[in-house]
Amino acid sequence: MDEERAGRLVSSLRARGVPAHLAHLGVYQCGVRVVLLDGGEAVWDIDGELGLRAEVVEDGVLVGFVPHVRGSENFDEARLVEVIAGTRYDKEGLRLPAGVDAETDGADTVAGLGPAPSAPPPARLPRLPRRWPRWLRRR
C-alpha cells in the first residue's frame, strides 16, 4: 500500500490504543507494524488483488501469519482498522475477529506455527589426530 494510506491506518490504530507504526517494506511499499506485548511484531500489508495479509515475527523468526483475509481487497479503511485492531496475537495461534474469514484449511487458528520443533543433537565431530602431518603444521 502507499505511504499515505498506511499513515492514515496507523493514525486510526493509534487512536484505538494499538501500538502501530509505519513499516517501509520496499521502495514504494509500506505497511503497518503492530508491536506485540510479548515481544514480537505483526507486519500487515495489503496489495491490490492479494488483499490484507500479515506476518508475525519474533526475534527475526516467523512465528505465524495470516495468508489472506477473504474479501479484504474491497475493505474500506475503517474495516481494515477493525480487522487489524481486533486480531488476537496468542502463542497458541492468531485469531481474527469474529465475522472475518481467512483462507485456511478449516483450522481454528490462522497459520500459527507454534514453537519450533526440537532439533536433534548435533553430530559428534571426529577426533583429530594429536600429531598432524608435517605439511599441515604451521610454519
mmCIF file of N, CA and C in Angstrom:
data_model
loop_
_atom_site.group_PDB
_atom_site.id
_atom_site.type_symbol
_atom_site.label_atom_id
_atom_site.label_comp_id
_atom_site.label_asym_id
_atom_site.label_seq_id
_atom_site.Cartn_x
_atom_site.Cartn_y
_atom_site.Cartn_z
ATOM 1 N N MET A 1 0.847 -1.172 0.000
ATOM 2 C CA MET A 1 0.000 0.000 0.000
ATOM 3 C C MET A 1 0.890 1.232 0.000
ATOM 4 N N ASP A 2 0.335 2.333 -0.369
ATOM 5 C CA ASP A 2 1.138 3.551 -0.427
ATOM 6 C C ASP A 2 1.313 4.145 0.981
ATOM 7 N N GLU A 3 2.299 5.007 1.103
ATOM 8 C CA GLU A 3 2.671 5.558 2.404
ATOM 9 C C GLU A 3 1.558 6.399 3.024
ATOM 10 N N GLU A 4 0.817 7.109 2.201
ATOM 11 C CA GLU A 4 -0.253 7.969 2.716
ATOM 12 C C GLU A 4 -1.373 7.133 3.353
ATOM 13 N N ARG A 5 -1.771 6.076 2.661
ATOM 14 C CA ARG A 5 -2.827 5.206 3.199
ATOM 15 C C ARG A 5 -2.356 4.490 4.461
ATOM 16 N N ALA A 6 -1.130 3.990 4.442
ATOM 17 C CA ALA A 6 -0.587 3.322 5.624
ATOM 18 C C ALA A 6 -0.515 4.293 6.802
ATOM 19 N N GLY A 7 -0.157 5.541 6.538
ATOM 20 C CA GLY A 7 -0.109 6.551 7.598
ATOM 21 C C GLY A 7 -1.473 6.802 8.212
ATOM 22 N N ARG A 8 -2.510 6.825 7.369
ATOM 23 C CA ARG A 8 -3.870 7.005 7.891
ATOM 24 C C ARG A 8 -4.297 5.808 8.745
ATOM 25 N N LEU A 9 -3.942 4.603 8.311
ATOM 26 C CA LEU A 9 -4.270 3.412 9.095
ATOM 27 C C LEU A 9 -3.548 3.428 10.440
ATOM 28 N N VAL A 10 -2.274 3.815 10.435
ATOM 29 C CA VAL A 10 -1.506 3.889 11.682
ATOM 30 C C VAL A 10 -2.130 4.903 12.626
ATOM 31 N N SER A 11 -2.526 6.062 12.114
ATOM 32 C CA SER A 11 -3.159 7.079 12.962
ATOM 33 C C SER A 11 -4.457 6.571 13.564
ATOM 34 N N SER A 12 -5.267 5.879 12.766
ATOM 35 C CA SER A 12 -6.529 5.339 13.268
ATOM 36 C C SER A 12 -6.291 4.252 14.316
ATOM 37 N N LEU A 13 -5.281 3.410 14.078
ATOM 38 C CA LEU A 13 -4.978 2.355 15.050
ATOM 39 C C LEU A 13 -4.465 2.942 16.358
ATOM 40 N N ARG A 14 -3.614 3.956 16.280
ATOM 41 C CA ARG A 14 -3.103 4.601 17.493
ATOM 42 C C ARG A 14 -4.227 5.258 18.278
ATOM 43 N N ALA A 15 -5.224 5.799 17.576
ATOM 44 C CA ALA A 15 -6.372 6.402 18.252
ATOM 45 C C ALA A 15 -7.167 5.354 19.019
ATOM 46 N N ARG A 16 -7.100 4.094 18.575
ATOM 47 C CA ARG A 16 -7.782 2.998 19.268
ATOM 48 C C ARG A 16 -6.900 2.359 20.331
ATOM 49 N N GLY A 17 -5.684 2.861 20.520
ATOM 50 C CA GLY A 17 -4.794 2.332 21.550
ATOM 51 C C GLY A 17 -3.900 1.198 21.092
ATOM 52 N N VAL A 18 -3.812 0.967 19.798
ATOM 53 C CA VAL A 18 -2.961 -0.088 19.253
ATOM 54 C C VAL A 18 -1.580 0.504 18.974
ATOM 55 N N PRO A 19 -0.500 -0.132 19.473
ATOM 56 C CA PRO A 19 0.848 0.396 19.223
ATOM 57 C C PRO A 19 1.290 0.115 17.782
ATOM 58 N N ALA A 20 0.841 0.936 16.852
ATOM 59 C CA ALA A 20 1.114 0.735 15.431
ATOM 60 C C ALA A 20 2.141 1.750 14.939
ATOM 61 N N HIS A 21 2.910 1.324 13.949
ATOM 62 C CA HIS A 21 3.939 2.164 13.341
ATOM 63 C C HIS A 21 3.943 1.931 11.843
ATOM 64 N N LEU A 22 4.487 2.865 11.120
ATOM 65 C CA LEU A 22 4.625 2.743 9.679
ATOM 66 C C LEU A 22 5.814 1.830 9.389
ATOM 67 N N ALA A 23 5.614 0.847 8.525
ATOM 68 C CA ALA A 23 6.681 -0.088 8.158
ATOM 69 C C ALA A 23 7.001 0.097 6.678
ATOM 70 N N HIS A 24 8.258 0.378 6.377
ATOM 71 C CA HIS A 24 8.696 0.500 4.986
ATOM 72 C C HIS A 24 9.126 -0.884 4.513
ATOM 73 N N LEU A 25 8.348 -1.467 3.605
ATOM 74 C CA LEU A 25 8.583 -2.834 3.152
ATOM 75 C C LEU A 25 9.359 -2.909 1.851
ATOM 76 N N GLY A 26 9.353 -1.855 1.103
ATOM 77 C CA GLY A 26 10.051 -1.815 -0.176
ATOM 78 C C GLY A 26 10.287 -0.376 -0.561
ATOM 79 N N VAL A 27 10.662 -0.160 -1.817
ATOM 80 C CA VAL A 27 10.974 1.191 -2.262
ATOM 81 C C VAL A 27 9.739 2.082 -2.192
ATOM 82 N N TYR A 28 8.643 1.638 -2.765
ATOM 83 C CA TYR A 28 7.413 2.422 -2.744
ATOM 84 C C TYR A 28 6.289 1.664 -2.050
ATOM 85 N N GLN A 29 6.622 0.785 -1.140
ATOM 86 C CA GLN A 29 5.622 -0.049 -0.490
ATOM 87 C C GLN A 29 5.736 0.094 1.019
ATOM 88 N N CYS A 30 4.600 0.340 1.647
ATOM 89 C CA CYS A 30 4.553 0.490 3.101
ATOM 90 C C CYS A 30 3.514 -0.452 3.678
ATOM 91 N N GLY A 31 3.604 -0.672 4.963
ATOM 92 C CA GLY A 31 2.652 -1.499 5.685
ATOM 93 C C GLY A 31 2.471 -0.951 7.079
ATOM 94 N N VAL A 32 1.777 -1.714 7.896
ATOM 95 C CA VAL A 32 1.511 -1.324 9.272
ATOM 96 C C VAL A 32 2.180 -2.349 10.177
ATOM 97 N N ARG A 33 3.040 -1.873 11.070
ATOM 98 C CA ARG A 33 3.727 -2.745 12.026
ATOM 99 C C ARG A 33 3.072 -2.552 13.385
ATOM 100 N N VAL A 34 2.587 -3.653 13.960
ATOM 101 C CA VAL A 34 1.958 -3.623 15.276
ATOM 102 C C VAL A 34 2.900 -4.304 16.258
ATOM 103 N N VAL A 35 3.321 -3.582 17.281
ATOM 104 C CA VAL A 35 4.210 -4.129 18.298
ATOM 105 C C VAL A 35 3.367 -4.927 19.284
ATOM 106 N N LEU A 36 3.763 -6.173 19.529
ATOM 107 C CA LEU A 36 3.009 -7.053 20.406
ATOM 108 C C LEU A 36 3.566 -7.003 21.826
ATOM 109 N N LEU A 37 2.719 -7.295 22.781
ATOM 110 C CA LEU A 37 3.120 -7.211 24.184
ATOM 111 C C LEU A 37 4.158 -8.253 24.565
ATOM 112 N N ASP A 38 4.149 -9.405 23.904
ATOM 113 C CA ASP A 38 5.083 -10.468 24.270
ATOM 114 C C ASP A 38 6.422 -10.364 23.550
ATOM 115 N N GLY A 39 6.677 -9.259 22.864
ATOM 116 C CA GLY A 39 7.991 -9.028 22.289
ATOM 117 C C GLY A 39 8.077 -9.174 20.784
ATOM 118 N N GLY A 40 7.070 -9.666 20.133
ATOM 119 C CA GLY A 40 7.113 -9.812 18.686
ATOM 120 C C GLY A 40 6.493 -8.615 18.000
ATOM 121 N N GLU A 41 6.283 -8.764 16.712
ATOM 122 C CA GLU A 41 5.614 -7.715 15.950
ATOM 123 C C GLU A 41 4.865 -8.360 14.787
ATOM 124 N N ALA A 42 3.753 -7.753 14.421
ATOM 125 C CA ALA A 42 2.959 -8.201 13.282
ATOM 126 C C ALA A 42 3.054 -7.129 12.205
ATOM 127 N N VAL A 43 3.396 -7.538 11.009
ATOM 128 C CA VAL A 43 3.511 -6.605 9.894
ATOM 129 C C VAL A 43 2.362 -6.900 8.928
ATOM 130 N N TRP A 44 1.452 -5.940 8.820
ATOM 131 C CA TRP A 44 0.280 -6.064 7.959
ATOM 132 C C TRP A 44 0.535 -5.332 6.653
ATOM 133 N N ASP A 45 0.125 -5.947 5.550
ATOM 134 C CA ASP A 45 0.312 -5.352 4.237
ATOM 135 C C ASP A 45 -0.923 -5.658 3.406
ATOM 136 N N ILE A 46 -1.276 -4.771 2.513
ATOM 137 C CA ILE A 46 -2.380 -5.007 1.589
ATOM 138 C C ILE A 46 -1.911 -4.658 0.189
ATOM 139 N N ASP A 47 -2.028 -5.626 -0.694
ATOM 140 C CA ASP A 47 -1.698 -5.433 -2.102
ATOM 141 C C ASP A 47 -2.957 -5.688 -2.900
ATOM 142 N N GLY A 48 -3.234 -4.844 -3.853
ATOM 143 C CA GLY A 48 -4.416 -4.901 -4.706
ATOM 144 C C GLY A 48 -5.177 -6.213 -4.698
ATOM 145 N N GLU A 49 -4.801 -7.145 -5.571
ATOM 146 C CA GLU A 49 -5.548 -8.393 -5.689
ATOM 147 C C GLU A 49 -5.197 -9.406 -4.606
ATOM 148 N N LEU A 50 -4.090 -9.227 -3.910
ATOM 149 C CA LEU A 50 -3.701 -10.164 -2.854
ATOM 150 C C LEU A 50 -4.429 -9.897 -1.550
ATOM 151 N N GLY A 51 -4.898 -8.706 -1.349
ATOM 152 C CA GLY A 51 -5.652 -8.380 -0.146
ATOM 153 C C GLY A 51 -4.776 -8.227 1.088
ATOM 154 N N LEU A 52 -5.428 -8.209 2.227
ATOM 155 C CA LEU A 52 -4.760 -7.994 3.513
ATOM 156 C C LEU A 52 -4.125 -9.291 3.995
ATOM 157 N N ARG A 53 -2.887 -9.193 4.433
ATOM 158 C CA ARG A 53 -2.172 -10.348 4.989
ATOM 159 C C ARG A 53 -1.195 -9.846 6.033
ATOM 160 N N ALA A 54 -0.742 -10.746 6.889
ATOM 161 C CA ALA A 54 0.172 -10.345 7.960
ATOM 162 C C ALA A 54 1.197 -11.431 8.217
ATOM 163 N N GLU A 55 2.342 -10.994 8.719
ATOM 164 C CA GLU A 55 3.388 -11.896 9.196
ATOM 165 C C GLU A 55 3.698 -11.514 10.632
ATOM 166 N N VAL A 56 3.761 -12.509 11.500
ATOM 167 C CA VAL A 56 4.118 -12.266 12.897
ATOM 168 C C VAL A 56 5.545 -12.760 13.087
ATOM 169 N N VAL A 57 6.409 -11.838 13.494
ATOM 170 C CA VAL A 57 7.835 -12.121 13.618
ATOM 171 C C VAL A 57 8.258 -11.881 15.056
ATOM 172 N N GLU A 58 9.055 -12.794 15.583
ATOM 173 C CA GLU A 58 9.606 -12.639 16.925
ATOM 174 C C GLU A 58 11.097 -12.927 16.858
ATOM 175 N N ASP A 59 11.910 -11.973 17.225
ATOM 176 C CA ASP A 59 13.372 -12.078 17.167
ATOM 177 C C ASP A 59 13.849 -12.473 15.765
ATOM 178 N N GLY A 60 13.211 -11.915 14.740
ATOM 179 C CA GLY A 60 13.611 -12.189 13.377
ATOM 180 C C GLY A 60 13.142 -13.521 12.827
ATOM 181 N N VAL A 61 12.321 -14.256 13.584
ATOM 182 C CA VAL A 61 11.847 -15.567 13.162
ATOM 183 C C VAL A 61 10.335 -15.504 12.934
ATOM 184 N N LEU A 62 9.886 -16.018 11.808
ATOM 185 C CA LEU A 62 8.463 -16.060 11.507
ATOM 186 C C LEU A 62 7.788 -17.056 12.441
ATOM 187 N N VAL A 63 6.812 -16.585 13.234
ATOM 188 C CA VAL A 63 6.122 -17.470 14.178
ATOM 189 C C VAL A 63 4.649 -17.650 13.826
ATOM 190 N N GLY A 64 4.138 -16.922 12.849
ATOM 191 C CA GLY A 64 2.753 -17.065 12.421
ATOM 192 C C GLY A 64 2.450 -16.108 11.297
ATOM 193 N N PHE A 65 1.352 -16.367 10.600
ATOM 194 C CA PHE A 65 0.981 -15.462 9.526
ATOM 195 C C PHE A 65 -0.494 -15.624 9.195
ATOM 196 N N VAL A 66 -1.033 -14.595 8.587
ATOM 197 C CA VAL A 66 -2.380 -14.616 8.028
ATOM 198 C C VAL A 66 -2.184 -14.517 6.522
ATOM 199 N N PRO A 67 -2.420 -15.594 5.772
ATOM 200 C CA PRO A 67 -2.106 -15.568 4.347
ATOM 201 C C PRO A 67 -2.965 -14.612 3.536
ATOM 202 N N HIS A 68 -4.262 -14.521 3.811
ATOM 203 C CA HIS A 68 -5.143 -13.632 3.060
ATOM 204 C C HIS A 68 -6.470 -13.563 3.791
ATOM 205 N N VAL A 69 -6.933 -12.353 4.035
ATOM 206 C CA VAL A 69 -8.249 -12.162 4.632
ATOM 207 C C VAL A 69 -9.238 -12.058 3.485
ATOM 208 N N ARG A 70 -10.166 -13.000 3.439
ATOM 209 C CA ARG A 70 -11.109 -13.087 2.318
ATOM 210 C C ARG A 70 -11.933 -11.808 2.200
ATOM 211 N N GLY A 71 -11.960 -11.244 1.002
ATOM 212 C CA GLY A 71 -12.744 -10.047 0.723
ATOM 213 C C GLY A 71 -12.070 -8.745 1.096
ATOM 214 N N SER A 72 -10.855 -8.811 1.611
ATOM 215 C CA SER A 72 -10.189 -7.593 2.089
ATOM 216 C C SER A 72 -9.770 -6.655 0.966
ATOM 217 N N GLU A 73 -9.777 -7.126 -0.269
ATOM 218 C CA GLU A 73 -9.436 -6.244 -1.390
ATOM 219 C C GLU A 73 -10.432 -5.101 -1.490
ATOM 220 N N ASN A 74 -11.647 -5.325 -1.001
ATOM 221 C CA ASN A 74 -12.721 -4.339 -1.114
ATOM 222 C C ASN A 74 -13.027 -3.631 0.196
ATOM 223 N N PHE A 75 -12.233 -3.879 1.261
ATOM 224 C CA PHE A 75 -12.476 -3.237 2.555
ATOM 225 C C PHE A 75 -12.132 -1.759 2.478
ATOM 226 N N ASP A 76 -12.905 -0.950 3.191
ATOM 227 C CA ASP A 76 -12.524 0.447 3.350
ATOM 228 C C ASP A 76 -11.558 0.542 4.534
ATOM 229 N N GLU A 77 -11.027 1.727 4.771
ATOM 230 C CA GLU A 77 -10.009 1.878 5.809
ATOM 231 C C GLU A 77 -10.547 1.579 7.205
ATOM 232 N N ALA A 78 -11.806 1.917 7.465
ATOM 233 C CA ALA A 78 -12.387 1.641 8.781
ATOM 234 C C ALA A 78 -12.450 0.139 9.036
ATOM 235 N N ARG A 79 -12.800 -0.644 8.012
ATOM 236 C CA ARG A 79 -12.868 -2.103 8.165
ATOM 237 C C ARG A 79 -11.473 -2.692 8.331
ATOM 238 N N LEU A 80 -10.472 -2.167 7.618
ATOM 239 C CA LEU A 80 -9.094 -2.628 7.780
ATOM 240 C C LEU A 80 -8.606 -2.386 9.197
ATOM 241 N N VAL A 81 -8.910 -1.205 9.737
ATOM 242 C CA VAL A 81 -8.514 -0.879 11.115
ATOM 243 C C VAL A 81 -9.197 -1.833 12.082
ATOM 244 N N GLU A 82 -10.452 -2.145 11.839
ATOM 245 C CA GLU A 82 -11.201 -3.048 12.710
ATOM 246 C C GLU A 82 -10.583 -4.453 12.724
ATOM 247 N N VAL A 83 -10.181 -4.944 11.550
ATOM 248 C CA VAL A 83 -9.579 -6.271 11.458
ATOM 249 C C VAL A 83 -8.224 -6.302 12.154
ATOM 250 N N ILE A 84 -7.383 -5.313 11.883
ATOM 251 C CA ILE A 84 -6.042 -5.290 12.476
ATOM 252 C C ILE A 84 -6.119 -5.133 13.990
ATOM 253 N N ALA A 85 -6.979 -4.227 14.458
ATOM 254 C CA ALA A 85 -7.084 -3.986 15.902
ATOM 255 C C ALA A 85 -7.761 -5.142 16.624
ATOM 256 N N GLY A 86 -8.641 -5.876 15.959
ATOM 257 C CA GLY A 86 -9.380 -6.943 16.612
ATOM 258 C C GLY A 86 -8.701 -8.297 16.595
ATOM 259 N N THR A 87 -7.589 -8.428 15.906
ATOM 260 C CA THR A 87 -6.892 -9.704 15.830
ATOM 261 C C THR A 87 -6.204 -10.012 17.153
ATOM 262 N N ARG A 88 -6.352 -11.276 17.618
ATOM 263 C CA ARG A 88 -5.667 -11.726 18.841
ATOM 264 C C ARG A 88 -4.360 -12.388 18.440
ATOM 265 N N TYR A 89 -3.296 -11.971 19.069
ATOM 266 C CA TYR A 89 -1.966 -12.495 18.774
ATOM 267 C C TYR A 89 -1.529 -13.366 19.938
ATOM 268 N N ASP A 90 -2.050 -14.590 20.015
ATOM 269 C CA ASP A 90 -1.713 -15.514 21.100
ATOM 270 C C ASP A 90 -0.603 -16.449 20.667
ATOM 271 N N LYS A 91 0.063 -17.056 21.659
ATOM 272 C CA LYS A 91 1.074 -18.058 21.364
ATOM 273 C C LYS A 91 0.451 -19.303 20.734
ATOM 274 N N GLU A 92 -0.819 -19.577 21.067
ATOM 275 C CA GLU A 92 -1.483 -20.752 20.514
ATOM 276 C C GLU A 92 -1.803 -20.569 19.034
ATOM 277 N N GLY A 93 -1.913 -19.339 18.584
ATOM 278 C CA GLY A 93 -2.200 -19.075 17.183
ATOM 279 C C GLY A 93 -2.941 -17.766 17.013
ATOM 280 N N LEU A 94 -2.875 -17.230 15.824
ATOM 281 C CA LEU A 94 -3.566 -15.985 15.522
ATOM 282 C C LEU A 94 -5.056 -16.254 15.409
ATOM 283 N N ARG A 95 -5.855 -15.337 15.891
ATOM 284 C CA ARG A 95 -7.299 -15.445 15.742
ATOM 285 C C ARG A 95 -7.822 -14.111 15.235
ATOM 286 N N LEU A 96 -8.453 -14.158 14.077
ATOM 287 C CA LEU A 96 -9.044 -12.953 13.511
ATOM 288 C C LEU A 96 -10.327 -12.629 14.252
ATOM 289 N N PRO A 97 -10.780 -11.387 14.176
ATOM 290 C CA PRO A 97 -12.029 -11.025 14.841
ATOM 291 C C PRO A 97 -13.205 -11.830 14.291
ATOM 292 N N ALA A 98 -14.264 -11.932 15.081
ATOM 293 C CA ALA A 98 -15.456 -12.662 14.646
ATOM 294 C C ALA A 98 -16.027 -12.013 13.391
ATOM 295 N N GLY A 99 -16.459 -12.821 12.458
ATOM 296 C CA GLY A 99 -17.029 -12.307 11.223
ATOM 297 C C GLY A 99 -16.021 -12.103 10.114
ATOM 298 N N VAL A 100 -14.740 -12.274 10.391
ATOM 299 C CA VAL A 100 -13.702 -12.119 9.378
ATOM 300 C C VAL A 100 -13.215 -13.507 9.025
ATOM 301 N N ASP A 101 -13.172 -13.798 7.748
ATOM 302 C CA ASP A 101 -12.813 -15.125 7.287
ATOM 303 C C ASP A 101 -11.498 -15.061 6.524
ATOM 304 N N ALA A 102 -10.574 -15.934 6.904
ATOM 305 C CA ALA A 102 -9.308 -16.036 6.179
ATOM 306 C C ALA A 102 -9.329 -17.320 5.368
ATOM 307 N N GLU A 103 -8.553 -17.354 4.322
ATOM 308 C CA GLU A 103 -8.469 -18.556 3.504
ATOM 309 C C GLU A 103 -7.545 -19.546 4.187
ATOM 310 N N THR A 104 -8.144 -20.515 4.891
ATOM 311 C CA THR A 104 -7.386 -21.555 5.584
ATOM 312 C C THR A 104 -7.970 -22.906 5.218
ATOM 313 N N ASP A 105 -7.431 -23.937 5.781
ATOM 314 C CA ASP A 105 -7.926 -25.293 5.536
ATOM 315 C C ASP A 105 -8.980 -25.695 6.559
ATOM 316 N N GLY A 106 -9.687 -24.730 7.115
ATOM 317 C CA GLY A 106 -10.712 -25.031 8.097
ATOM 318 C C GLY A 106 -10.171 -25.094 9.512
ATOM 319 N N ALA A 107 -8.933 -24.725 9.715
ATOM 320 C CA ALA A 107 -8.350 -24.765 11.049
ATOM 321 C C ALA A 107 -8.905 -23.631 11.892
ATOM 322 N N ASP A 108 -8.898 -23.824 13.196
ATOM 323 C CA ASP A 108 -9.406 -22.802 14.102
ATOM 324 C C ASP A 108 -8.463 -21.612 14.157
ATOM 325 N N THR A 109 -7.184 -21.862 14.093
ATOM 326 C CA THR A 109 -6.214 -20.776 14.114
ATOM 327 C C THR A 109 -5.707 -20.531 12.710
ATOM 328 N N VAL A 110 -5.187 -19.361 12.490
ATOM 329 C CA VAL A 110 -4.700 -18.974 11.169
ATOM 330 C C VAL A 110 -3.195 -19.117 11.131
ATOM 331 N N ALA A 111 -2.735 -20.240 10.697
ATOM 332 C CA ALA A 111 -1.316 -20.483 10.448
ATOM 333 C C ALA A 111 -0.424 -20.061 11.597
ATOM 334 N N GLY A 112 -0.816 -20.353 12.820
ATOM 335 C CA GLY A 112 0.077 -20.143 13.952
ATOM 336 C C GLY A 112 1.074 -21.279 13.969
ATOM 337 N N LEU A 113 2.304 -21.006 13.736
ATOM 338 C CA LEU A 113 3.281 -22.069 13.587
ATOM 339 C C LEU A 113 3.673 -22.695 14.908
ATOM 340 N N GLY A 114 3.420 -22.013 16.006
ATOM 341 C CA GLY A 114 3.744 -22.560 17.321
ATOM 342 C C GLY A 114 5.239 -22.640 17.536
ATOM 343 N N PRO A 115 5.644 -23.316 18.610
ATOM 344 C CA PRO A 115 7.076 -23.402 18.893
ATOM 345 C C PRO A 115 7.792 -24.257 17.858
ATOM 346 N N ALA A 116 9.026 -23.934 17.638
ATOM 347 C CA ALA A 116 9.828 -24.688 16.681
ATOM 348 C C ALA A 116 10.080 -26.093 17.215
ATOM 349 N N PRO A 117 10.087 -27.093 16.337
ATOM 350 C CA PRO A 117 10.365 -28.450 16.811
ATOM 351 C C PRO A 117 11.780 -28.536 17.334
ATOM 352 N N SER A 118 11.963 -29.419 18.310
ATOM 353 C CA SER A 118 13.301 -29.530 18.887
ATOM 354 C C SER A 118 14.229 -30.166 17.863
ATOM 355 N N ALA A 119 15.382 -29.586 17.724
ATOM 356 C CA ALA A 119 16.360 -30.064 16.750
ATOM 357 C C ALA A 119 17.119 -31.246 17.340
ATOM 358 N N PRO A 120 17.515 -32.195 16.502
ATOM 359 C CA PRO A 120 18.310 -33.302 17.020
ATOM 360 C C PRO A 120 19.671 -32.790 17.467
ATOM 361 N N PRO A 121 20.295 -33.480 18.398
ATOM 362 C CA PRO A 121 21.613 -33.015 18.843
ATOM 363 C C PRO A 121 22.598 -33.038 17.683
ATOM 364 N N PRO A 122 23.536 -32.110 17.683
ATOM 365 C CA PRO A 122 24.494 -32.074 16.573
ATOM 366 C C PRO A 122 25.333 -33.347 16.534
ATOM 367 N N ALA A 123 25.698 -33.739 15.337
ATOM 368 C CA ALA A 123 26.521 -34.936 15.175
ATOM 369 C C ALA A 123 27.889 -34.691 15.791
ATOM 370 N N ARG A 124 28.415 -35.715 16.397
ATOM 371 C CA ARG A 124 29.724 -35.581 17.040
ATOM 372 C C ARG A 124 30.812 -35.528 15.966
ATOM 373 N N LEU A 125 31.684 -34.564 16.103
ATOM 374 C CA LEU A 125 32.781 -34.412 15.146
ATOM 375 C C LEU A 125 33.829 -35.494 15.379
ATOM 376 N N PRO A 126 34.458 -35.948 14.319
ATOM 377 C CA PRO A 126 35.507 -36.961 14.510
ATOM 378 C C PRO A 126 36.691 -36.365 15.258
ATOM 379 N N ARG A 127 37.351 -37.201 16.012
ATOM 380 C CA ARG A 127 38.526 -36.741 16.754
ATOM 381 C C ARG A 127 39.671 -36.488 15.789
ATOM 382 N N LEU A 128 40.384 -35.423 16.045
ATOM 383 C CA LEU A 128 41.535 -35.090 15.218
ATOM 384 C C LEU A 128 42.767 -35.780 15.788
ATOM 385 N N PRO A 129 43.680 -36.164 14.928
ATOM 386 C CA PRO A 129 44.903 -36.811 15.439
ATOM 387 C C PRO A 129 45.731 -35.829 16.254
ATOM 388 N N ARG A 130 46.422 -36.370 17.255
ATOM 389 C CA ARG A 130 47.252 -35.497 18.089
ATOM 390 C C ARG A 130 48.423 -34.929 17.306
ATOM 391 N N ARG A 131 48.930 -35.710 16.433
ATOM 392 C CA ARG A 131 50.088 -35.275 15.689
ATOM 393 C C ARG A 131 49.702 -35.074 14.235
ATOM 394 N N TRP A 132 49.811 -33.856 13.780
ATOM 395 C CA TRP A 132 49.468 -33.543 12.412
ATOM 396 C C TRP A 132 50.646 -33.875 11.499
ATOM 397 N N PRO A 133 50.385 -34.248 10.275
ATOM 398 C CA PRO A 133 51.487 -34.444 9.331
ATOM 399 C C PRO A 133 52.250 -33.122 9.147
ATOM 400 N N ARG A 134 53.467 -33.229 8.769
ATOM 401 C CA ARG A 134 54.334 -32.069 8.650
ATOM 402 C C ARG A 134 53.765 -31.021 7.693
ATOM 403 N N TRP A 135 53.147 -31.446 6.630
ATOM 404 C CA TRP A 135 52.639 -30.498 5.639
ATOM 405 C C TRP A 135 51.417 -29.723 6.145
ATOM 406 N N LEU A 136 50.775 -30.177 7.246
ATOM 407 C CA LEU A 136 49.648 -29.459 7.811
ATOM 408 C C LEU A 136 50.051 -28.545 8.977
ATOM 409 N N ARG A 137 51.249 -28.682 9.477
ATOM 410 C CA ARG A 137 51.672 -27.843 10.603
ATOM 411 C C ARG A 137 51.938 -26.421 10.163
ATOM 412 N N ARG A 138 51.741 -25.516 11.098
ATOM 413 C CA ARG A 138 52.061 -24.101 10.822
ATOM 414 C C ARG A 138 53.568 -23.933 10.746
ATOM 415 N N ARG A 139 53.961 -23.043 9.931
ATOM 416 C CA ARG A 139 55.406 -22.776 9.818
ATOM 417 C C ARG A 139 55.731 -21.461 10.439
#
